[in-house]
Structure formats: structure tokens, C-alpha cells
PDB file of C-alpha atoms in Angstrom:
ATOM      1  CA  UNK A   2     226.551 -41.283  20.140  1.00  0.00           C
ATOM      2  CA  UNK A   3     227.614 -44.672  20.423  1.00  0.00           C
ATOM      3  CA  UNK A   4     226.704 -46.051  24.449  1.00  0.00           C
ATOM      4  CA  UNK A   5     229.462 -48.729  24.212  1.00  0.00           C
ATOM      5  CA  UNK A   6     232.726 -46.537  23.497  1.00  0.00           C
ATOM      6  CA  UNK A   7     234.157 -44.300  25.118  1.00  0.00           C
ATOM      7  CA  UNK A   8     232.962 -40.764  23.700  1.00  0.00           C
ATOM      8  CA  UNK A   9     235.415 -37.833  22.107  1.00  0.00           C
ATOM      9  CA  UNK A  10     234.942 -34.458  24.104  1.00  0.00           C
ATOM     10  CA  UNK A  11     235.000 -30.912  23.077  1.00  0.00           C
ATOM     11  CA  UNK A  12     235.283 -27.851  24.093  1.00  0.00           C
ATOM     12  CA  UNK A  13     234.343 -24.230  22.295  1.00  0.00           C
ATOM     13  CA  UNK A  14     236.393 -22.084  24.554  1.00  0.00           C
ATOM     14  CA  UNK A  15     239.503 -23.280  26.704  1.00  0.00           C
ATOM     15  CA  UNK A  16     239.053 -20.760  29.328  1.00  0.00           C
ATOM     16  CA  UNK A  17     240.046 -21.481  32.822  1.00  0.00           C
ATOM     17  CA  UNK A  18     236.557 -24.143  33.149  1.00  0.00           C
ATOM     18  CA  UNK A  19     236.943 -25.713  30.280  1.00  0.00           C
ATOM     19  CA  UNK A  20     241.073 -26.490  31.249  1.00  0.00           C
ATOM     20  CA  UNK A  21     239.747 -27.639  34.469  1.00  0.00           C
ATOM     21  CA  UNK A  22     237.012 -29.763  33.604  1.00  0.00           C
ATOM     22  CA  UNK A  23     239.675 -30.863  30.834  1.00  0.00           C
ATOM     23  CA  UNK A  24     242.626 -31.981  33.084  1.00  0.00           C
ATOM     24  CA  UNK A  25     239.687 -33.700  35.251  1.00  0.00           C
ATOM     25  CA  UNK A  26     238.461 -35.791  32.686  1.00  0.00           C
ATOM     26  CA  UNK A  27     241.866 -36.601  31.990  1.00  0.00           C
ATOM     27  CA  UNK A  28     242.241 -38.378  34.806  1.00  0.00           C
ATOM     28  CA  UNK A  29     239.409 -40.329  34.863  1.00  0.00           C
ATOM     29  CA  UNK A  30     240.220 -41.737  31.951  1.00  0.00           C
ATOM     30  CA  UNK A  31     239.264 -39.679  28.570  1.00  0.00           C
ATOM     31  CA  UNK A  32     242.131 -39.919  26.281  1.00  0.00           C
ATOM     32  CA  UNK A  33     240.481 -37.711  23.098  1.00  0.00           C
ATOM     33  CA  UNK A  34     239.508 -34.252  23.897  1.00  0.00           C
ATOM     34  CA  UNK A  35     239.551 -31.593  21.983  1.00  0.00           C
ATOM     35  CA  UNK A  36     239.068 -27.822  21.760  1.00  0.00           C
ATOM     36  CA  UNK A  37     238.304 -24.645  19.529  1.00  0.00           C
ATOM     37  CA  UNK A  38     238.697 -21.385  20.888  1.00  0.00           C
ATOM     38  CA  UNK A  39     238.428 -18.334  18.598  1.00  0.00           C
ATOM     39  CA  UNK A  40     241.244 -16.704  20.499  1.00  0.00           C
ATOM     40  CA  UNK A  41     243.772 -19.360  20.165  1.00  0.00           C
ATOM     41  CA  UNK A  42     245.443 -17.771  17.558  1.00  0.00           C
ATOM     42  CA  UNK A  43     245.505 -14.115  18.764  1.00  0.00           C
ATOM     43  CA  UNK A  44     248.946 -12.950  19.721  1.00  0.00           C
ATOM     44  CA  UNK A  45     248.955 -12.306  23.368  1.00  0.00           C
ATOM     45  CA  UNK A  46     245.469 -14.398  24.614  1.00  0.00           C
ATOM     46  CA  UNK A  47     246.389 -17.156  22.126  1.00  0.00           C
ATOM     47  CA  UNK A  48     249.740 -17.798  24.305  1.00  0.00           C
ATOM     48  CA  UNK A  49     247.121 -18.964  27.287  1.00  0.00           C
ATOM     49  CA  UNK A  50     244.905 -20.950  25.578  1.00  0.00           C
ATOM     50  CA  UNK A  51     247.408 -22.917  23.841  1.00  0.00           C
ATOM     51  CA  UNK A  52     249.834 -23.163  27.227  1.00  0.00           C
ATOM     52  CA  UNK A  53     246.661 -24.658  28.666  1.00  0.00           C
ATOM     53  CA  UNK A  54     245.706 -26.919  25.721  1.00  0.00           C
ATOM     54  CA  UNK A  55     249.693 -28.421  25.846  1.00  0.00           C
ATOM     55  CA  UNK A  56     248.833 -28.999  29.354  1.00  0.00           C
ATOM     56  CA  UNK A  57     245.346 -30.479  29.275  1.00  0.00           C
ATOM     57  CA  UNK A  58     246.928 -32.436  26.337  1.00  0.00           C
ATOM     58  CA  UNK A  59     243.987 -31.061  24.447  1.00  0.00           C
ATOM     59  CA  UNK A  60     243.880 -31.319  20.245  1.00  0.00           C
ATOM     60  CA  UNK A  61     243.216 -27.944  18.925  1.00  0.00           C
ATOM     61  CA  UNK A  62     240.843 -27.550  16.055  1.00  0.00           C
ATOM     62  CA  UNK A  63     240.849 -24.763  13.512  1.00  0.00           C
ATOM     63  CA  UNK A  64     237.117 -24.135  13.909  1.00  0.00           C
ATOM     64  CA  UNK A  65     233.829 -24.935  15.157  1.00  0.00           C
ATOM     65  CA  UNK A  66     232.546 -27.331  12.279  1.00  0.00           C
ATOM     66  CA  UNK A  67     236.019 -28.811  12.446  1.00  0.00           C
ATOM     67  CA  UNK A  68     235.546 -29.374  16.615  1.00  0.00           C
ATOM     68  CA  UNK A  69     231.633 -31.004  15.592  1.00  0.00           C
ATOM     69  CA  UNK A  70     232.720 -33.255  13.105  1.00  0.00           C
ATOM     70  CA  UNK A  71     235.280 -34.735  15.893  1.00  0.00           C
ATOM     71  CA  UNK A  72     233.165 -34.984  18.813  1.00  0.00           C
ATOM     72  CA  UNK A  73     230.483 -36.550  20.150  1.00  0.00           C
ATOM     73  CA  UNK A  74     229.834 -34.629  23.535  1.00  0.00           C
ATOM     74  CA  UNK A  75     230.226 -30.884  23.295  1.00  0.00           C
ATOM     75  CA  UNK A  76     230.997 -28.145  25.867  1.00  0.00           C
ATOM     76  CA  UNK A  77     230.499 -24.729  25.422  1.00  0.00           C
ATOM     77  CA  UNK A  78     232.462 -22.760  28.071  1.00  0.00           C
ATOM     78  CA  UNK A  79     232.701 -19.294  26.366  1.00  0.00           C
ATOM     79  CA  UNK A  80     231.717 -16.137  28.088  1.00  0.00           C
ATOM     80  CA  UNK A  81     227.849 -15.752  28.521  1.00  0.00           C
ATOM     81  CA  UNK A  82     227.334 -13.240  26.068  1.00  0.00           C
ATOM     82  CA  UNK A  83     228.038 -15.493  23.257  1.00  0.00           C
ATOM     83  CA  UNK A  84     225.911 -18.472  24.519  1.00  0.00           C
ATOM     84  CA  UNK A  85     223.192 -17.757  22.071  1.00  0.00           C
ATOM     85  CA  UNK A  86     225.316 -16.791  19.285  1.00  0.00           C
ATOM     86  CA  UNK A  87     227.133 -20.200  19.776  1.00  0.00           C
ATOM     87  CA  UNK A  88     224.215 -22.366  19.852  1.00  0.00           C
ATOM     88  CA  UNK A  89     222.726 -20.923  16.821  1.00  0.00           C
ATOM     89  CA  UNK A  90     225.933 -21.513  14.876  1.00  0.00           C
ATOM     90  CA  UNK A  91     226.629 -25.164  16.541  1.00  0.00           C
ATOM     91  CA  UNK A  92     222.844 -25.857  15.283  1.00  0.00           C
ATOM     92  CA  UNK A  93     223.732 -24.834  11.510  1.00  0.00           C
ATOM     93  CA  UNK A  94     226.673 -27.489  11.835  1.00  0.00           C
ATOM     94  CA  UNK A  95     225.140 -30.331  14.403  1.00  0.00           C
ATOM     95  CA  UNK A  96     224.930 -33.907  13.177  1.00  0.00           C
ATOM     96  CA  UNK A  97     223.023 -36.773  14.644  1.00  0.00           C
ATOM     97  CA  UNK A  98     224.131 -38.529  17.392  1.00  0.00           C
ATOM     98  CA  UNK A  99     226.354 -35.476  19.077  1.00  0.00           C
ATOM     99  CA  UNK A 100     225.554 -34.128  22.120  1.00  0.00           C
ATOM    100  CA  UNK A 101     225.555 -30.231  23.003  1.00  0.00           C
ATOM    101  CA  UNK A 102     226.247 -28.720  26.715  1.00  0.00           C
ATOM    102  CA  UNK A 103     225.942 -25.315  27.383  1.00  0.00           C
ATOM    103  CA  UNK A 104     227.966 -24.693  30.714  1.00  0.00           C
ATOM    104  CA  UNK A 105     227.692 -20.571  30.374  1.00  0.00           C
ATOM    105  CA  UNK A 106     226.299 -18.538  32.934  1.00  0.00           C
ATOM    106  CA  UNK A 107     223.854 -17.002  30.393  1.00  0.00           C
ATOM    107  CA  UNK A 108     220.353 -15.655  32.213  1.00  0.00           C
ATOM    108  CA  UNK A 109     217.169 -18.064  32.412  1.00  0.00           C
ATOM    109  CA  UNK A 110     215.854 -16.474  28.988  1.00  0.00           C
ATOM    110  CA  UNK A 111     218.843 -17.030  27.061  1.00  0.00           C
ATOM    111  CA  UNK A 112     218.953 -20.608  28.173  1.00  0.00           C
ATOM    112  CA  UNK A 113     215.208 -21.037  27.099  1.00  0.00           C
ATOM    113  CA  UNK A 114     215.909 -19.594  23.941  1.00  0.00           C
ATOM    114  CA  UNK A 115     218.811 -22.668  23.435  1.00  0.00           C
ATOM    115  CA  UNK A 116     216.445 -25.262  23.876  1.00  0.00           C
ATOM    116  CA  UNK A 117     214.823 -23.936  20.763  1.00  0.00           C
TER     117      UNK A 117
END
């Protein structure tokens, strides 16, 4: 990640946190933000996300390598379960220079097991 410019943010998950920390980040000054959320496109929980997203004025990508390729700093705000999952996938996908930030409650030994 480039030091001297101002970075490109994402999100995997735009759950209440990561619409928060969104709107936030906003107003200090972030202008590109973006966001993948599996569930964006589901019928009922898709309504949410996207409301939120509009809001946020967060860009919604179609997927996770999609979200990589755009940002440098990247938030994972899913639901704790997943954390692991996540990381492995982000890891298959990660490119130099990006930055990964696990922000999931997940228990000491799954956060161990993301440093790997």
C-alpha cells in the first residue's frame, strides 16, 4: 500500500459494524469504500445490506476477489464463525501491498490460526 495516498477500504460483510465504521470513515474523509457481502443479493437480507450500502455511499462488489483487487485495507466484519473460512479464501486471492483486518469476535485459537 502506497503511504502517500489516501488508501481504498473494504469491507467483507456490511453488517451493522461494518455500516458504522463505514459512515465514520466517511466523515473523516475516505471517499472510496467498498463492500462484498454474500447476502447482498438474497431477497429479504439483501434489502438491508444494500439500504445500508446507499447510505454509507458504499460501492458494492460482486465478490471477494472482485473487493481484493479494489482495495488496499480490508475489513472483515462477518459473523465469527466464518472468520477462518474467510481468511483462508482472502489468502488464495491476496496481493502484495493489501492489508487484511479481521474485526470478528472469533475465540483466541481461531485468531492464532489467521496469523498463519
Amino acid at each position: 500500500m502506497d503511504t502517500t495516498t489516501i488508501p481504498i477500504i473494504g469491507f467483507i460483510g456490511f453488517g451493522e459494524a461494518a455500516f458504522h465504521i463505514s459512515k465514520g470513515l466517511r466523515q473523516d474523509g475516505i471517499q472510496a469504500i467498498h463492500a462484498f457481502d454474500v447476502m447482498a443479493d438474497h431477497p429479504s437480507a439483501g434489502i438491508k445490506i444494500k439500504e445500508r450500502m446507499e447510505t454509507a455511499e458504499v460501492n458494492k462488489d460482486n465478490s471477494l476477489e472482485v473487493l481484493i483487487k479494489n482495495c488496499d485495507v480490508i475489513f472483515c466484519a462477518t459473523s465469527a464463525k466464518y472468520a477462518l473460512e474467510i481468511a483462508q479464501d482472502v489468502a488464495n486471492s491476496f496481493m502484495k501491498g493489501k492489508m487484511y483486518i479481521d474485526l470478528n469476535s472469533a475465540s483466541p485459537s481461531i485468531k492464532k490460526k489467521l496469523l498463519l
